PDB file of C-alpha atoms in Angstrom:
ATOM      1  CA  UNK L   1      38.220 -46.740  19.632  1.00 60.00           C
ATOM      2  CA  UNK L   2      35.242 -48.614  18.908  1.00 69.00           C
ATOM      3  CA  UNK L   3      32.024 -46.468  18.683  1.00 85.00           C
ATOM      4  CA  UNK L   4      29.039 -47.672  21.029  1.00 92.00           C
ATOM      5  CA  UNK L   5      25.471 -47.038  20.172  1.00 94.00           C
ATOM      6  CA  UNK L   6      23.205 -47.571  23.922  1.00 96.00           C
ATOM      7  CA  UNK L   7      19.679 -46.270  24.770  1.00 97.00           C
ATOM      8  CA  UNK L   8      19.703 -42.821  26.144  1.00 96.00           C
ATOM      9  CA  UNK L   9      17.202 -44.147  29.223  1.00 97.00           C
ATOM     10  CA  UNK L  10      15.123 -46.783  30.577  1.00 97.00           C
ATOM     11  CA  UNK L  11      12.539 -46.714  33.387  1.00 97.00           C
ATOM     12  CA  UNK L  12      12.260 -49.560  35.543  1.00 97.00           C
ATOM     13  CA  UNK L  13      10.401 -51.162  39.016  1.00 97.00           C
ATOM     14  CA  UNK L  14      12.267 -51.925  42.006  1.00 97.00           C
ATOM     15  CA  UNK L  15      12.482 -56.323  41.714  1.00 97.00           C
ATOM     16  CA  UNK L  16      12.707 -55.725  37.946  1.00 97.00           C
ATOM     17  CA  UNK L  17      15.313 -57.256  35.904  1.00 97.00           C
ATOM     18  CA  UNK L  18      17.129 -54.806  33.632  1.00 98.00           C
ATOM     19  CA  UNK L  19      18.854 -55.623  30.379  1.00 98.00           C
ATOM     20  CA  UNK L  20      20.763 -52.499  28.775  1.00 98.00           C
ATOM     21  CA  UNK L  21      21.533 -53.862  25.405  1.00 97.00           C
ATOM     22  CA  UNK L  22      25.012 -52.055  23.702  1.00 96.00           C
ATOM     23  CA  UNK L  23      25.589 -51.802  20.254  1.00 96.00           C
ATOM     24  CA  UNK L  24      29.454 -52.284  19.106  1.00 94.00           C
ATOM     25  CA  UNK L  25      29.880 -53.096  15.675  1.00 94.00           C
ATOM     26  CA  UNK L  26      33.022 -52.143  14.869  1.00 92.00           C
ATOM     27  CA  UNK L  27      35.118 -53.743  17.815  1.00 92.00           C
ATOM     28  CA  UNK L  28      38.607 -54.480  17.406  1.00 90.00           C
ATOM     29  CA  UNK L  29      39.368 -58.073  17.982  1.00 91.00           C
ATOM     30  CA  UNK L  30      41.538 -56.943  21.041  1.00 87.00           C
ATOM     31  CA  UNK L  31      38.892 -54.709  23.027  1.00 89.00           C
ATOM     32  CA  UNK L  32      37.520 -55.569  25.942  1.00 91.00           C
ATOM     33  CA  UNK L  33      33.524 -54.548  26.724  1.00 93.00           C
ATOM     34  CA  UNK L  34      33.322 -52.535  30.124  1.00 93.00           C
ATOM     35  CA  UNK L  35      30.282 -50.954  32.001  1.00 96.00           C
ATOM     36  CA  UNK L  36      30.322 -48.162  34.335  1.00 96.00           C
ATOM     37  CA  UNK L  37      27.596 -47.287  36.786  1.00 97.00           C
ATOM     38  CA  UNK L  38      27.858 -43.326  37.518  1.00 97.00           C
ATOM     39  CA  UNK L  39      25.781 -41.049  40.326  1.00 95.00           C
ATOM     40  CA  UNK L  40      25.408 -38.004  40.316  1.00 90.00           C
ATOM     41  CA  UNK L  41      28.288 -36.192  41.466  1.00 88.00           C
ATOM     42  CA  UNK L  42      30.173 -39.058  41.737  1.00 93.00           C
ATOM     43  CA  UNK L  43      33.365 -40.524  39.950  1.00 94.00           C
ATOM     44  CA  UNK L  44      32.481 -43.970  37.877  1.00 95.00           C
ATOM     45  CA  UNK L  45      32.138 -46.932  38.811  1.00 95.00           C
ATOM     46  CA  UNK L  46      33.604 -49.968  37.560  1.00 93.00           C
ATOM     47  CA  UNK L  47      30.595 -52.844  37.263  1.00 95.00           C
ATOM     48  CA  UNK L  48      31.808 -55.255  35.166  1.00 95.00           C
ATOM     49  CA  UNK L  49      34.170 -56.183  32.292  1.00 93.00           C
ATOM     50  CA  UNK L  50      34.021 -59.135  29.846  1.00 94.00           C
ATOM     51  CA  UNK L  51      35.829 -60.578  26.371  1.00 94.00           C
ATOM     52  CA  UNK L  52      32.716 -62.911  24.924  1.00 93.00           C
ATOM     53  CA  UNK L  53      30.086 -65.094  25.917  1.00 91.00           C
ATOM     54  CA  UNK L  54      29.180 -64.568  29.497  1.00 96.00           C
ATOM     55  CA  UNK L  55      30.726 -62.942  32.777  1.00 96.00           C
ATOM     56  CA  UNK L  56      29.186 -62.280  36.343  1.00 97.00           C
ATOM     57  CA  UNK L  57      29.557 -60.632  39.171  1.00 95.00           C
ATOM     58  CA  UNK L  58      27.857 -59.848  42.856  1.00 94.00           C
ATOM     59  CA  UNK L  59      26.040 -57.145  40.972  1.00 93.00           C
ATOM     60  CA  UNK L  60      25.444 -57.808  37.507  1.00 97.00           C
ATOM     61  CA  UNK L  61      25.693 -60.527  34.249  1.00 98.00           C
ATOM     62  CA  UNK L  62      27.405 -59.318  30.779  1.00 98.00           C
ATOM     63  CA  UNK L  63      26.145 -61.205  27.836  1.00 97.00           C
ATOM     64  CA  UNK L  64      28.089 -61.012  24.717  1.00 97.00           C
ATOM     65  CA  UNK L  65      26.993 -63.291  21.678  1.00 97.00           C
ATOM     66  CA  UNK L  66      29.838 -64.840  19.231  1.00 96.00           C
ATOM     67  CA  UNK L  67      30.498 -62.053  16.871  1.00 96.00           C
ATOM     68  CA  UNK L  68      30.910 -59.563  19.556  1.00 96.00           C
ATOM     69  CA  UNK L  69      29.393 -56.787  17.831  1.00 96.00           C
ATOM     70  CA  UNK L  70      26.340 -56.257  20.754  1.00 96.00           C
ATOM     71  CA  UNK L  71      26.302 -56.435  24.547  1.00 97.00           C
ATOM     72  CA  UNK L  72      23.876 -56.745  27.378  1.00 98.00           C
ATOM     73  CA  UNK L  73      24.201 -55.806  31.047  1.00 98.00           C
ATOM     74  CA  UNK L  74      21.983 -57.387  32.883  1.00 98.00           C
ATOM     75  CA  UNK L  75      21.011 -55.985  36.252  1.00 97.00           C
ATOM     76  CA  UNK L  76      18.844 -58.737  38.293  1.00 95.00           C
ATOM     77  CA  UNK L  77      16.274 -57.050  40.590  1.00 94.00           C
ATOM     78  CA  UNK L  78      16.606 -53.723  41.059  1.00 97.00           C
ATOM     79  CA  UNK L  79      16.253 -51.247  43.537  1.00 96.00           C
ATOM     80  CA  UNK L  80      16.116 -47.523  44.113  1.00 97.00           C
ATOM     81  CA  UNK L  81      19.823 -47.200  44.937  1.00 96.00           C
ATOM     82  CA  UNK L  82      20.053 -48.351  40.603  1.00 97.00           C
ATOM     83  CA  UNK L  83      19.092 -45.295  39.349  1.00 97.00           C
ATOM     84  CA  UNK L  84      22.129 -44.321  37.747  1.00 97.00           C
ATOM     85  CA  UNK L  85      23.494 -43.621  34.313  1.00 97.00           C
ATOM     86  CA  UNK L  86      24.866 -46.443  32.608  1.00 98.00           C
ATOM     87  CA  UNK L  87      28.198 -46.506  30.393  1.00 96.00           C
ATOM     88  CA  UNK L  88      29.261 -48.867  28.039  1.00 95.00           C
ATOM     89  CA  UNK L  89      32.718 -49.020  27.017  1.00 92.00           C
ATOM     90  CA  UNK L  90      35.311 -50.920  24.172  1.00 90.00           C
ATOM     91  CA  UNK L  91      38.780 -50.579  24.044  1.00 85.00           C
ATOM     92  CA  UNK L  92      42.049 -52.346  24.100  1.00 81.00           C
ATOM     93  CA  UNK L  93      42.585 -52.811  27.678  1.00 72.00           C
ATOM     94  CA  UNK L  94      46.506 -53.573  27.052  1.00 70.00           C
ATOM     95  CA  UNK L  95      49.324 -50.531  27.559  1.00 58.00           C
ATOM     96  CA  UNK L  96      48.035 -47.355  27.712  1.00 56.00           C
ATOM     97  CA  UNK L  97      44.646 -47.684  27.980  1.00 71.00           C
ATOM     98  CA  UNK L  98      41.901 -45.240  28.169  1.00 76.00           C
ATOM     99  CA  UNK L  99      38.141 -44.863  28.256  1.00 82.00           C
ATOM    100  CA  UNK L 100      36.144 -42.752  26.158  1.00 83.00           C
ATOM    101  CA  UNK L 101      32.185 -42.303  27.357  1.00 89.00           C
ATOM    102  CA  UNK L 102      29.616 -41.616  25.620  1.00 88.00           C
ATOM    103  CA  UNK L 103      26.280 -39.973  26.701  1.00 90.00           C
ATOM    104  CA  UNK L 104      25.182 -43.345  28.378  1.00 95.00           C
ATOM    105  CA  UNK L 105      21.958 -44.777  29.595  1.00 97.00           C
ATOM    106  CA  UNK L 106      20.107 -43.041  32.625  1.00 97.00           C
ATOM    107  CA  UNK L 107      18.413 -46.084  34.255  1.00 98.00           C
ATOM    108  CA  UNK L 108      15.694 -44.928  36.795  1.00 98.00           C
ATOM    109  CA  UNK L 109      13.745 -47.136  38.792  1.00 97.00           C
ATOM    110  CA  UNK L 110      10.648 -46.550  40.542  1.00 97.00           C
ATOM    111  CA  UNK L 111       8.931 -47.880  43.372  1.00 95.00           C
TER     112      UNK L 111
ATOM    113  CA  UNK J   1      38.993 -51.805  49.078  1.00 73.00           C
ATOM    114  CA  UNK J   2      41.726 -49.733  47.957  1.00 77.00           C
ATOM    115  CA  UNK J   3      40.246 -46.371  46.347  1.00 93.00           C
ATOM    116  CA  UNK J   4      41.858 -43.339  44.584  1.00 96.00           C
ATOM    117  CA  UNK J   5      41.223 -40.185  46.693  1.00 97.00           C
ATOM    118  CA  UNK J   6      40.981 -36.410  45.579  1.00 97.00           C
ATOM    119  CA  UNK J   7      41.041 -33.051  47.181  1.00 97.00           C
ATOM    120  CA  UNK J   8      39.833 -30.579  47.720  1.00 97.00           C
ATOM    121  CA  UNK J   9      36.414 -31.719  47.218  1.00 96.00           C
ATOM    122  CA  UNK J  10      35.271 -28.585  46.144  1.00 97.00           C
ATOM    123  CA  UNK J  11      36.887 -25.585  45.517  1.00 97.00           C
ATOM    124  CA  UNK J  12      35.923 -21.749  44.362  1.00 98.00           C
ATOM    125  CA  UNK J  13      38.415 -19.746  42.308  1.00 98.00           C
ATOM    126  CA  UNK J  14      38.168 -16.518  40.564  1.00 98.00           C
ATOM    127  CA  UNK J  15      38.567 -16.343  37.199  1.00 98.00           C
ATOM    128  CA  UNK J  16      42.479 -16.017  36.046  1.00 97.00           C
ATOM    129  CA  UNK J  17      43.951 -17.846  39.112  1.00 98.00           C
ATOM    130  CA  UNK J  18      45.863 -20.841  39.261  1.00 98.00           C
ATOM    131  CA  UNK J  19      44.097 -24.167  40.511  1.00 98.00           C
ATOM    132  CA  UNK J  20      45.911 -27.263  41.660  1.00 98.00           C
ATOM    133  CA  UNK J  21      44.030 -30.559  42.115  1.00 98.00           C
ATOM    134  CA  UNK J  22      45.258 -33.277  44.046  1.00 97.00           C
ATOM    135  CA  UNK J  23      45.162 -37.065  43.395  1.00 97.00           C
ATOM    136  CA  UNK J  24      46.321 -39.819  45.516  1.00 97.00           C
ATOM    137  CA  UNK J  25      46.070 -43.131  43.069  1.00 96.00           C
ATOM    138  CA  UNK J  26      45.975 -46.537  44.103  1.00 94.00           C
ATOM    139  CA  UNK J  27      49.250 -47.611  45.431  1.00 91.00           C
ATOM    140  CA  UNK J  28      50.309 -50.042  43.277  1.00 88.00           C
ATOM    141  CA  UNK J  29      48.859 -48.625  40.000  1.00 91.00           C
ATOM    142  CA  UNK J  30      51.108 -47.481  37.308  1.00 89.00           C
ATOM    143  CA  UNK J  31      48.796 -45.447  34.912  1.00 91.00           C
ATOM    144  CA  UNK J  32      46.879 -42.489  35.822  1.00 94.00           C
ATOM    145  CA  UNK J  33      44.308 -40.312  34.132  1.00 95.00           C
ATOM    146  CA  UNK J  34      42.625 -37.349  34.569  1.00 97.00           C
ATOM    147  CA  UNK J  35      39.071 -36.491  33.225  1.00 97.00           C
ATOM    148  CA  UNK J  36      36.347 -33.798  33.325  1.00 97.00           C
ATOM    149  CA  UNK J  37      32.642 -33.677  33.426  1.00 96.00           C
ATOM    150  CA  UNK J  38      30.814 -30.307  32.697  1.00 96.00           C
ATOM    151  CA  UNK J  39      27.899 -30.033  34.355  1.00 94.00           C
ATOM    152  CA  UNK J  40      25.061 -31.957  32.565  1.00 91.00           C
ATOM    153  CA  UNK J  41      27.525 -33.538  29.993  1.00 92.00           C
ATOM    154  CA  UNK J  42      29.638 -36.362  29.428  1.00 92.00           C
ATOM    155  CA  UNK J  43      32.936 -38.023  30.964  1.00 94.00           C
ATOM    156  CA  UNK J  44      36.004 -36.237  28.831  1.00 94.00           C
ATOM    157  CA  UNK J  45      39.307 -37.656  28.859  1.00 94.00           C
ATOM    158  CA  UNK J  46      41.800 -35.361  29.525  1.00 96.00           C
ATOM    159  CA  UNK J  47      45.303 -36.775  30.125  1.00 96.00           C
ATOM    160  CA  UNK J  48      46.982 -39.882  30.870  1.00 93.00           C
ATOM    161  CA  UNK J  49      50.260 -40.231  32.414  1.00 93.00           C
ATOM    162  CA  UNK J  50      52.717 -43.542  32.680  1.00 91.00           C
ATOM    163  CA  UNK J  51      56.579 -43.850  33.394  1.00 89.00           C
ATOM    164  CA  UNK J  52      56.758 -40.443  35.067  1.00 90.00           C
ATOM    165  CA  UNK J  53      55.504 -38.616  31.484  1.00 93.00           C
ATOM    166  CA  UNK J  54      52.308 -37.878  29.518  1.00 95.00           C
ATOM    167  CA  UNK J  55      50.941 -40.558  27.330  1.00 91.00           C
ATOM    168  CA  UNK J  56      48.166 -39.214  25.909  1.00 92.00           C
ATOM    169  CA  UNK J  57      46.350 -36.140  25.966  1.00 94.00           C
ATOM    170  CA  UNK J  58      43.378 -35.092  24.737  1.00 94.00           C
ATOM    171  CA  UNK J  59      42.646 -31.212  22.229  1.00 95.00           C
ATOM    172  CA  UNK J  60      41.202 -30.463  26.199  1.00 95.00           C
ATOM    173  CA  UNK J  61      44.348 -30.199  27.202  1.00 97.00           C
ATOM    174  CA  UNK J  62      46.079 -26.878  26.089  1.00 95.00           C
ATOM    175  CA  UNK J  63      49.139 -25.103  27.689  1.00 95.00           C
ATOM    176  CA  UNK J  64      46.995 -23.546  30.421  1.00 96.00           C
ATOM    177  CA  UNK J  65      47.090 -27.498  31.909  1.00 98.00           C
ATOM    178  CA  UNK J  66      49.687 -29.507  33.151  1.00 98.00           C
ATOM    179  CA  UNK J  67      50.005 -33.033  35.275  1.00 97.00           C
ATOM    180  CA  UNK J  68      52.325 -33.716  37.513  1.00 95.00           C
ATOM    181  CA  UNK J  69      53.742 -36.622  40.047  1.00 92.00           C
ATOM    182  CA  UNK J  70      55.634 -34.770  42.677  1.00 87.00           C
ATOM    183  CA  UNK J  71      56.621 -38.100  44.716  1.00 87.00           C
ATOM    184  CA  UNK J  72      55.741 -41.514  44.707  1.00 79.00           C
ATOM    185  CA  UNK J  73      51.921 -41.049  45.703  1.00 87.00           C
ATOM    186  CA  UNK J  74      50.186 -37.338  44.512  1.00 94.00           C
ATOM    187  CA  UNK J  75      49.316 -37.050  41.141  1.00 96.00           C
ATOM    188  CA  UNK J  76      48.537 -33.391  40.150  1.00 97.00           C
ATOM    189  CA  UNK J  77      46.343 -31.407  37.513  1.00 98.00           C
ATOM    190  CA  UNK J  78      47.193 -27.636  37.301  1.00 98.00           C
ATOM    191  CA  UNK J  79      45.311 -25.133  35.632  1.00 98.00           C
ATOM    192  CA  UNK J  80      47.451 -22.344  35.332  1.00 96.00           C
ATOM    193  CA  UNK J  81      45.168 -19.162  34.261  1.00 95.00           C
ATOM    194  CA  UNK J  82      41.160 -20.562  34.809  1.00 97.00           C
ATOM    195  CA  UNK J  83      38.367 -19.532  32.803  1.00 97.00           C
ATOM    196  CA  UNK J  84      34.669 -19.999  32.843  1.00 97.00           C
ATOM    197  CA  UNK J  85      34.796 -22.778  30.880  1.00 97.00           C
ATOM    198  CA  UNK J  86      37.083 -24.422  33.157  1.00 97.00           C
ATOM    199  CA  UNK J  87      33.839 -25.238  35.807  1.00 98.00           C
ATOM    200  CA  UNK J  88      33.336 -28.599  35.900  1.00 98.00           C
ATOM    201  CA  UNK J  89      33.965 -32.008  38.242  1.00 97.00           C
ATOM    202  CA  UNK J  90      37.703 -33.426  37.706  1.00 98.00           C
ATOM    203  CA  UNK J  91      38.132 -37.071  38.103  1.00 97.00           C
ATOM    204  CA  UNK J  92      41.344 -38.621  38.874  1.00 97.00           C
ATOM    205  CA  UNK J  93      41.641 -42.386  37.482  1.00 95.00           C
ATOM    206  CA  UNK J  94      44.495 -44.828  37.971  1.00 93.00           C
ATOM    207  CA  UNK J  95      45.142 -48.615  36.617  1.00 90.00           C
ATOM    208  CA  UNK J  96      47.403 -51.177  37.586  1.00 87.00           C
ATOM    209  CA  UNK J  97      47.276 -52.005  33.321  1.00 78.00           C
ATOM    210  CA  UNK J  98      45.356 -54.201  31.520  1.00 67.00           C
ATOM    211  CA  UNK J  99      42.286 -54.102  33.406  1.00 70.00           C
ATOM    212  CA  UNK J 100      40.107 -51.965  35.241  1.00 84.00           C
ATOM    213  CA  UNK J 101      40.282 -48.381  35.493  1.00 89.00           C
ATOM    214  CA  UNK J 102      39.549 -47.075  39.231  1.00 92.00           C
ATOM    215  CA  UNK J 103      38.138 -43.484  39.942  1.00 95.00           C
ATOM    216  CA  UNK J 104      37.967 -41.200  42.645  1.00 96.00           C
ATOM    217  CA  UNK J 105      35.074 -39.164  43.776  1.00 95.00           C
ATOM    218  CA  UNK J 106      36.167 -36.020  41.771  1.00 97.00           C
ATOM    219  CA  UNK J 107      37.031 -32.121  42.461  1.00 98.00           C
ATOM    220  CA  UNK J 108      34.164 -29.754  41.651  1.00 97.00           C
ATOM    221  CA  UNK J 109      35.712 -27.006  40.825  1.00 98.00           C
ATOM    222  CA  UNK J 110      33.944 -23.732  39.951  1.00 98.00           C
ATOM    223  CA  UNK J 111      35.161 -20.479  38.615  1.00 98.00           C
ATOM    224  CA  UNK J 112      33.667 -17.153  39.284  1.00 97.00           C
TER     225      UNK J 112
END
C-alpha cells in the first residue's frame, strides 16, 4: 500500500475554503485516492474518491495533478459541523480491498 | 441511505470474558471488515472476510479473535478471553467491491 504523507492539523474560519494537500509518491498505477471525514466517536466517513484530474461531490472537490503523486481535498466554505479529522487514503480498490489510515489531519474551524 | 449497523453500542466486560460484537452490513455487500480504534489513536485494520472465509488479517488478530457470518445478514467479531488492551471502539465495514468502503458507528467496548 502506498504510504501517504498529510498535515497533522489545520485551523480554519467558518466560510473558509479548505485545501488539505496529500502527499503519495509512491502510488501504484492501479490505486485509487480516497478521503475519509471521521468524528469523534464515530465510524468514517466516506467523502470522496477519485483516479486523476478532478472529481466532485455535494460536499467536497479532489484535485489530483497528472503524475498522481499529490492530492488536494478541497472543502468549499466551511462550517463548525467540519471540524473533523481528515484521512487520506491509496489503494487498489479492485478484489479484496482494504484501507489502511494513517494519523490524519484534524481540521478545526472556528467561528 | 443504506448504512451498516452495530451493537451493542457500548458494552462493559471484565477482564477474561468472552465479547461478541455484532454487525449487520449492507445488504448487498460482499466484503466485510472489521477495525479498531484505541482511544486517541489511529483506525487499525483488523480482518477482512469474503466468500464466507477470512481474506486478510492483520498481526492484531491472534487466536483470542475470530469473525464469523452466522446467516445471510450478522457479521460477528469474538474476542474469546479480553484483556486490557482489548478497550477500544470496533468498527464494522462492508463493500459491495471495487469502490467505497461503508462503516458503521462502532462498538466501544471497555474492559475492566
Amino acid at each position: 500500500l502506498a504510504k501517504t504523507t498529510q498535515p497533522i492539523s489545520m485551523d480554519s474560519y467558518e466560510g473558509q475554503e479548505v485545501n488539505i494537500t496529500c502527499s503519495h509518491n509512491n502510488i501504484a498505477t492501479n490505486d485509487y485516492i480516497t478521503w475519509y471525514q471521521q468524528f469523534p466517536s464515530q465510524g468514517p466517513r466516506f467523502i470522496i474518491q477519485g483516479y486523476k484530474t478532478k472529481v466532485t461531490n455535494e460536499v467536497a472537490s479532489l484535485f489530483i495533478p497528472a503524475d498522481r503523486k499529490s492530492s488536494t481535498l478541497s472543502l468549499p466554505r466551511v462550517s463548525l459541523s467540519d471540524t473533523a479529522v481528515y484521512y487520506c487514503l491509496v489503494g487498489d480498490v479492485s478484489n479484496d480491498y482494504k484501507l489502511s489510515f494513517g494519523a490524519g489531519t484534524t481540521v478545526t474551524v472556528r467561528a | 441511505e443504506p448504512e451498516v449497523t452495530q451493537t451493542p453500542s457500548h458494552q462493559v466486560t471484565q477482564m477474561g470474558q468472552e465479547v461478541i460484537l455484532r454487525c449487520v452490513p449492507i445488504s448487498n455487500h460482499l466484503y466485510f471488515y472489521w477495525y479498531r480504534q484505541i482511544l486517541g489513536q489511529k483506525v487499525e485494520f483488523l480482518v477482512s472476510f469474503y466468500n464466507n472465509e477470512i481474506s486478510e488479517k492483520s498481526e492484531i488478530f491472534d487466536d483470542q479473535f475470530s469473525v464469523e457470518r452466522p446467516d445471510g445478514s450478522n457479521f460477528t467479531l469474538k474476542i474469546r478471553s479480553t484483556k486490557l488492551e482489548d478497550s477500544a471502539m470496533y468498527f464494522c465495514a462492508s463493500t459491495e467491491g471495487g469502490n467505497t468502503i461503508y462503516f458503521g458507528e462502532g462498538s466501544w467496548l471497555t474492559v475492566v
